[in-house]
Short mmCIF file of C-alpha atoms in Angstrom, two decimals:
data_model
loop_
_atom_site.label_atom_id
_atom_site.label_comp_id
_atom_site.label_asym_id
_atom_site.label_seq_id
_atom_site.Cartn_x
_atom_site.Cartn_y
_atom_site.Cartn_z
CA UNK A 545 86.75 86.94 98.20
CA UNK A 546 85.51 87.43 94.65
CA UNK A 547 84.57 83.78 94.37
CA UNK A 548 82.11 84.51 91.62
CA UNK A 549 85.03 85.67 89.42
CA UNK A 550 86.58 82.23 89.70
CA UNK A 551 83.36 80.48 88.67
CA UNK A 552 83.82 81.31 85.01
CA UNK A 553 84.67 78.02 83.38
CA UNK A 554 87.70 78.33 81.11
CA UNK A 555 87.19 76.61 77.76
CA UNK A 556 89.30 76.12 74.65
CA UNK A 557 88.70 74.80 71.18
CA UNK A 558 88.71 71.35 69.69
CA UNK A 559 91.49 69.00 70.67
CA UNK A 560 94.06 68.46 67.92
CA UNK A 561 96.82 65.92 67.58
CA UNK A 562 99.93 66.74 69.52
CA UNK A 563 102.01 63.61 69.63
CA UNK A 564 105.03 65.24 68.02
CA UNK A 565 105.12 68.15 70.44
CA UNK A 566 106.73 66.12 73.23
CA UNK A 567 108.96 63.96 71.08
CA UNK A 568 112.01 65.57 72.62
CA UNK A 569 110.96 64.92 76.24
CA UNK A 570 113.54 63.11 78.28
CA UNK A 571 113.10 60.00 80.45
CA UNK A 572 113.31 61.61 83.90
CA UNK A 573 110.60 61.19 86.53
CA UNK A 574 111.55 57.54 87.00
CA UNK A 575 110.06 57.61 90.46
CA UNK A 576 106.57 58.55 89.25
CA UNK A 577 106.78 56.17 86.28
CA UNK A 578 107.84 53.27 88.46
CA UNK A 579 105.30 54.04 91.10
CA UNK A 580 102.53 54.17 88.52
CA UNK A 581 103.70 50.92 86.95
CA UNK A 582 103.85 49.22 90.36
CA UNK A 583 100.17 49.91 90.94
CA UNK A 584 99.29 48.07 87.74
CA UNK A 585 100.51 44.74 89.14
CA UNK A 586 99.08 45.20 92.64
CA UNK A 587 96.73 42.44 93.73
CA UNK A 588 93.12 43.33 94.00
CA UNK A 589 93.13 41.80 97.48
CA UNK A 590 95.80 44.27 98.68
CA UNK A 591 95.07 47.76 99.92
CA UNK A 592 95.19 50.25 97.03
CA UNK A 593 98.04 52.75 96.82
CA UNK A 594 97.64 55.70 94.45
CA UNK A 595 100.55 57.94 93.46
CA UNK A 596 100.23 61.70 93.67
CA UNK A 597 102.92 63.67 91.80
CA UNK A 598 103.14 67.42 92.50
CA UNK A 599 105.28 70.32 93.61
CA UNK A 600 103.01 71.30 96.49
CA UNK A 601 104.72 69.41 99.33
CA UNK A 602 107.99 71.44 99.22
CA UNK A 603 106.01 74.69 99.30
CA UNK A 604 103.87 73.71 102.31
CA UNK A 605 104.94 73.52 105.97
CA UNK A 606 106.93 70.31 106.49
CA UNK A 607 104.71 67.27 106.88
CA UNK A 608 101.48 69.15 106.15
CA UNK A 609 100.52 67.42 102.91
CA UNK A 610 101.49 64.01 104.28
CA UNK A 611 99.24 64.61 107.27
CA UNK A 612 96.30 65.39 104.99
CA UNK A 613 97.01 62.22 103.01
CA UNK A 614 97.27 60.15 106.16
CA UNK A 615 93.85 61.36 107.28
CA UNK A 616 92.42 60.42 103.87
CA UNK A 617 93.92 56.98 104.26
CA UNK A 618 92.47 56.58 107.74
CA UNK A 619 88.97 57.43 106.43
CA UNK A 620 89.10 55.60 103.11
CA UNK A 621 91.62 52.83 103.41
CA UNK A 622 93.30 54.13 100.25
CA UNK A 623 97.05 54.82 100.58
CA UNK A 624 98.62 57.86 98.91
CA UNK A 625 102.27 57.87 97.85
CA UNK A 626 103.57 61.40 97.42
CA UNK A 627 106.01 62.02 94.56
CA UNK A 628 107.27 65.53 95.26
CA UNK A 629 109.81 67.93 93.78
CA UNK A 630 110.30 71.61 93.26
CA UNK A 631 108.05 73.20 90.58
CA UNK A 632 110.65 73.39 87.79
CA UNK A 633 111.66 69.78 88.34
CA UNK A 634 108.08 68.64 88.72
CA UNK A 635 107.17 70.38 85.46
CA UNK A 636 109.87 68.53 83.49
CA UNK A 637 109.05 65.23 85.18
CA UNK A 638 105.28 65.49 84.61
CA UNK A 639 105.77 66.38 80.94
CA UNK A 640 108.19 63.45 80.58
CA UNK A 641 105.79 60.90 82.13
CA UNK A 642 103.02 62.33 79.92
CA UNK A 643 105.11 61.61 76.83
CA UNK A 644 105.87 58.10 78.08
CA UNK A 645 102.27 57.28 79.09
CA UNK A 646 103.31 56.71 82.71
CA UNK A 647 101.73 59.59 84.61
CA UNK A 648 100.97 59.24 88.30
CA UNK A 649 97.45 58.29 89.29
CA UNK A 650 96.78 61.80 90.54
CA UNK A 651 98.86 64.59 89.14
CA UNK A 652 99.37 68.28 90.00
CA UNK A 653 98.65 70.46 86.97
CA UNK A 654 99.29 74.02 85.86
CA UNK A 655 96.44 75.50 83.81
CA UNK A 656 98.76 76.23 80.88
CA UNK A 657 99.49 72.47 80.45
CA UNK A 658 95.88 71.25 80.29
CA UNK A 659 95.13 71.60 76.57
CA UNK A 660 98.34 69.80 75.60
CA UNK A 661 97.84 66.91 78.02
CA UNK A 662 94.24 66.52 76.96
CA UNK A 663 95.30 66.49 73.30
CA UNK A 664 97.81 63.75 74.17
CA UNK A 665 95.11 61.81 76.06
CA UNK A 666 97.55 61.91 79.03
CA UNK A 667 94.94 63.07 81.54
CA UNK A 668 91.43 61.81 82.07
CA UNK A 669 88.13 63.51 81.32
CA UNK A 670 87.11 64.49 84.80
CA UNK A 671 83.58 65.34 83.76
CA UNK A 672 83.10 61.65 82.86
CA UNK A 673 84.86 60.42 86.08
CA UNK A 674 82.86 62.76 88.33
CA UNK A 675 79.64 61.55 86.73
CA UNK A 676 80.65 57.91 86.88
CA UNK A 677 81.75 57.95 90.49
CA UNK A 678 79.26 60.49 91.88
CA UNK A 679 81.46 63.45 92.73
CA UNK A 680 79.39 66.61 93.20
CA UNK A 681 81.08 69.58 91.48
CA UNK A 682 78.53 72.21 92.52
CA UNK A 683 80.85 73.75 95.11
CA UNK A 684 83.88 74.05 92.84
CA UNK A 685 84.81 77.64 92.11
CA UNK A 686 86.37 76.82 88.77
CA UNK A 687 86.98 73.98 86.32
CA UNK A 688 89.43 74.08 83.45
CA UNK A 689 87.86 72.58 80.33
CA UNK A 690 88.73 71.44 76.85
CA UNK A 691 85.82 71.18 74.42
CA UNK A 692 83.31 71.61 77.22
CA UNK A 693 84.82 68.76 79.28
CA UNK A 694 86.70 69.20 82.59
CA UNK A 695 90.30 68.02 82.76
CA UNK A 696 91.68 70.06 85.68
CA UNK A 697 90.21 71.23 88.96
CA UNK A 698 91.96 74.15 90.70
CA UNK A 699 92.42 73.06 94.32
CA UNK A 700 93.69 76.42 95.58
CA UNK A 701 94.33 79.75 93.86
CA UNK A 702 97.38 82.03 94.27
CA UNK A 703 97.89 85.70 93.76
CA UNK A 704 101.16 87.13 92.33
CA UNK A 705 101.82 90.47 94.10
CA UNK A 706 104.89 92.63 93.83
CA UNK A 707 107.48 91.77 96.50
CA UNK A 708 109.24 94.84 97.76
CA UNK A 709 112.55 94.94 99.74
CA UNK A 710 111.89 97.90 101.98
CA UNK A 711 115.54 98.16 103.16
CA UNK A 712 116.78 98.58 99.59
CA UNK A 713 114.21 101.24 98.90
CA UNK A 714 115.22 103.15 102.02
CA UNK A 715 118.90 102.89 101.07
CA UNK A 716 118.10 104.16 97.61
CA UNK A 717 116.02 107.10 98.85
CA UNK A 718 112.71 105.80 97.40
CA UNK A 719 110.16 107.26 99.80
CA UNK A 720 107.10 105.38 98.66
CA UNK A 721 106.34 102.15 96.82
CA UNK A 722 105.77 102.91 93.13
CA UNK A 723 102.17 102.81 91.89
CA UNK A 724 102.72 103.71 88.23
CA UNK A 725 105.16 102.69 85.55
CA UNK A 726 107.00 106.03 85.60
CA UNK A 727 107.33 105.93 89.36
CA UNK A 728 108.71 102.39 89.09
CA UNK A 729 111.30 103.48 86.51
CA UNK A 730 112.31 106.42 88.77
CA UNK A 731 112.70 104.04 91.68
CA UNK A 732 114.87 101.67 89.59
CA UNK A 733 117.20 104.54 88.66
CA UNK A 734 117.59 105.51 92.30
CA UNK A 735 118.31 101.87 93.21
CA UNK A 736 120.99 101.74 90.55
CA UNK A 737 122.54 105.01 91.62
CA UNK A 738 122.62 104.40 95.38
CA UNK A 739 122.75 100.61 96.03
CA UNK A 740 124.44 97.46 94.78
CA UNK A 741 121.12 95.71 94.29
CA UNK A 742 119.36 94.83 91.04
CA UNK A 743 115.98 96.57 90.59
CA UNK A 744 113.78 93.93 88.99
CA UNK A 745 114.16 90.42 87.59
CA UNK A 746 112.84 88.69 84.47
CA UNK A 747 113.49 84.96 84.93
CA UNK A 748 113.52 83.88 81.31
CA UNK A 749 115.42 80.61 81.43
CA UNK A 750 114.30 78.36 78.54
CA UNK A 751 112.74 75.93 81.04
CA UNK A 752 110.90 78.70 82.87
CA UNK A 753 108.18 79.63 80.42
CA UNK A 754 106.02 81.00 83.23
CA UNK A 755 108.44 83.92 83.56
CA UNK A 756 106.48 85.34 80.66
CA UNK A 757 103.15 84.97 82.44
CA UNK A 758 104.03 86.02 85.96
CA UNK A 759 106.88 88.48 85.60
CA UNK A 760 106.00 89.96 82.25
CA UNK A 761 102.38 89.74 81.05
CA UNK A 762 101.10 90.19 84.62
CA UNK A 763 101.96 93.86 84.16
CA UNK A 764 99.67 93.99 81.12
CA UNK A 765 96.74 92.63 83.06
CA UNK A 766 97.48 95.05 85.96
CA UNK A 767 97.04 97.90 83.48
CA UNK A 768 93.69 96.58 82.28
CA UNK A 769 95.23 95.21 79.11
CA UNK A 770 94.79 91.87 77.28
CA UNK A 771 96.52 89.92 74.53
CA UNK A 772 93.27 88.39 73.32
CA UNK A 773 90.29 90.20 71.74
CA UNK A 774 87.17 88.03 71.25
CA UNK A 775 89.36 84.93 71.38
CA UNK A 776 91.81 86.21 68.75
CA UNK A 777 95.44 87.12 69.24
CA UNK A 778 95.91 90.89 69.72
CA UNK A 779 99.61 91.71 69.95
CA UNK A 780 100.46 93.76 66.90
CA UNK A 781 99.29 97.35 67.39
CA UNK A 782 98.35 96.67 71.01
CA UNK A 783 99.29 100.04 72.56
CA UNK A 784 99.48 98.92 76.20
CA UNK A 785 101.53 95.84 75.41
CA UNK A 786 103.84 97.80 73.12
CA UNK A 787 104.49 100.40 75.83
CA UNK A 788 105.08 97.63 78.37
CA UNK A 789 107.59 95.78 76.30
CA UNK A 790 109.30 99.09 75.46
CA UNK A 791 109.53 99.76 79.23
CA UNK A 792 111.14 96.32 79.84
CA UNK A 793 113.57 97.01 76.95
CA UNK A 794 114.54 100.34 78.57
CA UNK A 795 115.11 98.48 81.90
CA UNK A 796 117.50 96.20 80.10
CA UNK A 797 119.26 99.04 78.31
CA UNK A 798 119.71 100.97 81.57
CA UNK A 799 120.99 97.98 83.52
CA UNK A 800 118.06 97.89 85.96
CA UNK A 801 117.42 94.16 85.57
CA UNK A 802 119.09 91.27 87.35
CA UNK A 803 121.92 89.91 85.18
CA UNK A 804 121.64 86.87 83.00
CA UNK A 805 117.90 86.96 82.44
CA UNK A 806 118.05 84.36 79.61
CA UNK A 807 119.52 81.85 82.08
CA UNK A 808 117.70 83.02 85.20
CA UNK A 809 115.21 80.60 86.78
CA UNK A 810 112.43 81.44 89.10
CA UNK A 811 114.17 79.74 92.00
CA UNK A 812 117.37 81.78 91.34
CA UNK A 813 115.28 84.99 91.27
CA UNK A 814 113.74 84.07 94.62
CA UNK A 815 117.16 83.28 96.01
CA UNK A 816 118.40 86.72 94.92
CA UNK A 817 115.44 88.35 96.72
CA UNK A 818 116.00 86.18 99.83
CA UNK A 819 119.66 87.37 99.92
CA UNK A 820 118.73 91.03 99.70
CA UNK A 821 120.17 91.35 96.19
CA UNK A 822 116.90 92.28 94.48
CA UNK A 823 114.59 95.22 95.18
CA UNK A 824 111.42 94.05 93.41
CA UNK A 825 110.09 90.81 92.11
CA UNK A 826 106.63 89.49 91.09
CA UNK A 827 106.06 86.10 92.63
CA UNK A 828 103.47 83.85 94.23
CA UNK A 829 102.40 84.49 97.77
CA UNK A 830 102.86 80.75 98.23
CA UNK A 831 106.63 81.43 98.68
CA UNK A 832 106.10 83.76 101.66
CA UNK A 833 106.94 81.13 104.25
CA UNK A 834 109.94 79.69 102.47
CA UNK A 835 111.41 83.19 101.95
CA UNK A 836 111.01 84.05 105.59
CA UNK A 837 112.51 80.78 106.66
CA UNK A 838 115.48 81.29 104.32
CA UNK A 839 116.12 84.83 105.70
CA UNK A 840 114.21 85.77 108.87
CA UNK A 841 115.96 89.17 108.93
CA UNK A 842 114.75 90.19 105.45
CA UNK A 843 112.48 93.24 105.57
CA UNK A 844 109.92 93.20 102.74
CA UNK A 845 106.29 93.79 102.00
CA UNK A 846 103.73 93.34 99.25
CA UNK A 847 102.25 95.85 96.84
CA UNK A 848 100.09 95.78 93.72
CA UNK A 849 101.96 95.66 90.39
CA UNK A 850 102.19 99.27 89.22
CA UNK A 851 99.74 100.39 86.53
CA UNK A 852 100.42 102.25 83.35
CA UNK A 853 100.38 106.04 83.83
CA UNK A 854 96.94 107.48 83.54
CA UNK A 855 95.10 104.24 83.94
CA UNK A 856 92.36 104.30 86.58
CA UNK A 857 90.17 101.42 85.56
CA UNK A 858 89.77 97.89 86.97
CA UNK A 859 93.09 96.23 87.70
CA UNK A 860 93.78 92.65 86.71
CA UNK A 861 95.49 90.34 89.22
CA UNK A 862 97.64 87.48 87.87
CA UNK A 863 96.33 84.30 89.37
CA UNK A 864 97.62 80.75 89.24
CA UNK A 865 96.41 77.45 90.68
CA UNK A 866 97.48 74.22 92.14
CA UNK A 867 95.43 72.21 89.73
CA UNK A 868 94.74 68.48 89.90
CA UNK A 869 93.85 65.79 87.43
CA UNK A 870 93.92 62.02 86.84
CA UNK A 871 96.42 60.24 84.67
CA UNK A 872 94.77 58.37 81.78
CA UNK A 873 97.00 55.35 82.44
CA UNK A 874 95.80 55.06 86.06
CA UNK A 875 94.26 51.72 87.11
CA UNK A 876 92.75 53.40 90.14
CA UNK A 877 90.47 56.11 88.70
CA UNK A 878 87.71 55.63 91.30
CA UNK A 879 90.21 55.87 94.16
CA UNK A 880 91.85 58.89 92.50
CA UNK A 881 88.48 60.71 92.25
CA UNK A 882 87.80 59.87 95.90
CA UNK A 883 91.09 61.52 96.84
CA UNK A 884 90.32 64.64 94.74
CA UNK A 885 86.89 64.83 96.27
CA UNK A 886 88.46 64.72 99.73
CA UNK A 887 90.88 67.56 98.88
CA UNK A 888 87.99 69.59 97.56
CA UNK A 889 85.73 69.07 100.58
CA UNK A 890 85.08 72.40 102.39
CA UNK A 891 87.03 71.55 105.54
CA UNK A 892 90.08 70.06 103.89
CA UNK A 893 90.14 72.69 101.13
CA UNK A 894 89.95 75.46 103.71
CA UNK A 895 92.87 73.90 105.67
CA UNK A 896 94.99 73.52 102.55
CA UNK A 897 94.33 77.15 101.43
CA UNK A 898 95.39 78.48 104.84
CA UNK A 899 98.51 76.35 104.88
CA UNK A 900 99.49 77.41 101.37
CA UNK A 901 98.68 81.16 101.77
CA UNK A 902 96.17 80.71 99.01
CA UNK A 903 92.49 81.09 98.26
CA UNK A 904 90.21 78.03 98.31
CA UNK A 905 88.86 76.12 95.30
CA UNK A 906 85.67 75.23 97.12
CA UNK A 907 83.11 78.01 97.29
CA UNK A 908 81.94 76.86 100.71
CA UNK A 909 85.38 76.61 102.24
CA UNK A 910 86.14 79.14 105.00
CA UNK A 911 89.87 79.21 105.65
CA UNK A 912 91.06 80.43 109.00
CA UNK A 913 93.80 82.93 108.16
CA UNK A 914 94.14 84.16 111.75
CA UNK A 915 97.51 82.44 112.19
CA UNK A 916 98.80 83.41 108.80
CA UNK A 917 101.59 85.94 108.44
CA UNK A 918 100.50 89.58 108.38
CA UNK A 919 102.01 89.92 104.89
CA UNK A 920 99.57 87.33 103.58
CA UNK A 921 96.69 89.45 104.79
CA UNK A 922 98.19 92.34 102.88
CA UNK A 923 98.37 90.10 99.74
CA UNK A 924 94.75 89.17 100.38
CA UNK A 925 93.65 92.79 100.46
CA UNK A 926 95.48 93.55 97.24
CA UNK A 927 93.85 90.58 95.56
CA UNK A 928 90.43 91.49 96.84
CA UNK A 929 90.69 94.90 95.17
CA UNK A 930 91.45 93.43 91.78
CA UNK A 931 89.95 91.03 89.23
CA UNK A 932 91.60 87.62 88.84
CA UNK A 933 92.85 86.95 85.32
CA UNK A 934 95.04 84.45 83.50
CA UNK A 935 94.59 84.36 79.77
CA UNK A 936 97.07 81.43 79.44
CA UNK A 937 94.89 78.97 81.41
CA UNK A 938 93.48 76.37 79.09
CA UNK A 939 94.81 78.14 76.04
CA UNK A 940 95.90 75.81 73.22
CA UNK A 941 99.64 75.30 73.23
CA UNK A 942 100.05 77.88 75.99
CA UNK A 943 103.49 76.56 76.99
CA UNK A 944 104.72 76.72 73.40
CA UNK A 945 103.37 80.26 73.03
CA UNK A 946 105.14 81.42 76.14
CA UNK A 947 108.38 79.96 74.80
CA UNK A 948 107.93 81.91 71.58
CA UNK A 949 107.24 85.09 73.59
CA UNK A 950 110.35 84.39 75.68
CA UNK A 951 112.57 83.83 72.62
CA UNK A 952 111.33 86.98 70.87
CA UNK A 953 111.69 89.12 74.00
CA UNK A 954 115.29 87.98 74.44
CA UNK A 955 115.76 88.67 70.70
CA UNK A 956 114.60 92.22 71.28
CA UNK A 957 117.16 92.62 74.09
CA UNK A 958 119.88 91.19 71.88
CA UNK A 959 119.07 93.52 68.98
CA UNK A 960 117.30 91.09 66.66
CA UNK A 961 114.39 93.51 66.45
CA UNK A 962 114.44 97.30 65.98
CA UNK A 963 111.77 97.92 68.60
CA UNK A 964 108.85 96.41 70.53
CA UNK A 965 106.43 96.93 67.65
CA UNK A 966 108.51 94.82 65.30
CA UNK A 967 108.91 92.10 67.94
CA UNK A 968 105.17 91.94 68.60
CA UNK A 969 104.37 91.80 64.91
CA UNK A 970 106.56 88.73 64.62
CA UNK A 971 105.05 87.15 67.72
CA UNK A 972 101.58 87.91 66.38
CA UNK A 973 102.23 85.81 63.24
CA UNK A 974 103.58 82.96 65.37
CA UNK A 975 100.70 82.95 67.83
CA UNK A 976 98.04 83.14 65.14
CA UNK A 977 99.18 79.72 64.01
CA UNK A 978 98.43 78.28 67.45
CA UNK A 979 95.11 80.05 68.47
#
């Protein structure tokens, strides 16, 4: 694996005040809040229980994460209470607890949240904690930083390949998986003409900002493109991005896309694919097991996201992480660091990577993928041939920027802009205020 490509530490600028940004957050995530509060009153003579809020447990084989936690408890005497929910729910709950100052002791993080949480002082400076409690970070493949200080450690890394329903392609008369944008558009036309399935999906529900990253901008990176030039926003006049957004607009005009994109969530997109209603989707390889469990008869494979016609250079692969951090309100920071160190140890990290159909966050970890599904090995080969990229990780106000992109893209589809160039010019002016 191109581990050296993960070693690049992602940094962002100075932390600014952000208290007003989460003023509208609700008061959900009562479980995590109550669990965190309960640890505050626990007697020092009792065994310590730390809370770990994340979305990982539902995406792993049943009982797998609990088993890892149980082994940690057996070795350390520290109990771990899992607070688990699906990603979309976990995202809302974690943001809510951040606004309330009641985050779990250990919290699962997405890289696009890190700057905002650091600005709110919701998550701890891990550089300080690792130094204070003696955690060695030399084997970590990556650390997500703000102002030169680490706030998130990627535990495992995921690729986002193109999922392909081979039965739909056969029914439509598409003889080979598209490799270029024009081939993809030709395939979508055949699917529309010869099947009842939708061709592609853009899950752009207002709560699903990552639909911009994974199902939209990932195509830009696959074509060697970028929305940043020397740290500055580069949207207006960006020829690759303009052509890409124009292509998506054409997909919408021609009826190739799954209906209701402005209300479509990632989980609904996955459900459509599981039910054989969707020919292509870009999604995490982490969902391979759950998709097969939902529909064992589904025939599908993985492919690289098609590249822009004529592009022969290095391909970018959208990558995401299961990141981890420590809540600033935690009374058990030493115990929390001990748990993170355990998860990042070579043996445990290798086990977790294999269970999750992911790539390890410890450079010395050697996952045994021999029992993984053959499709994961295909995803691995695709990933190996590309360069990992995620320009949103650690970016200031990344979540807000993706929401702006989402709103303007829907505006383009609804006729608020004359074309992609006008939309990107507007988005450029919005993003320049953030970066």
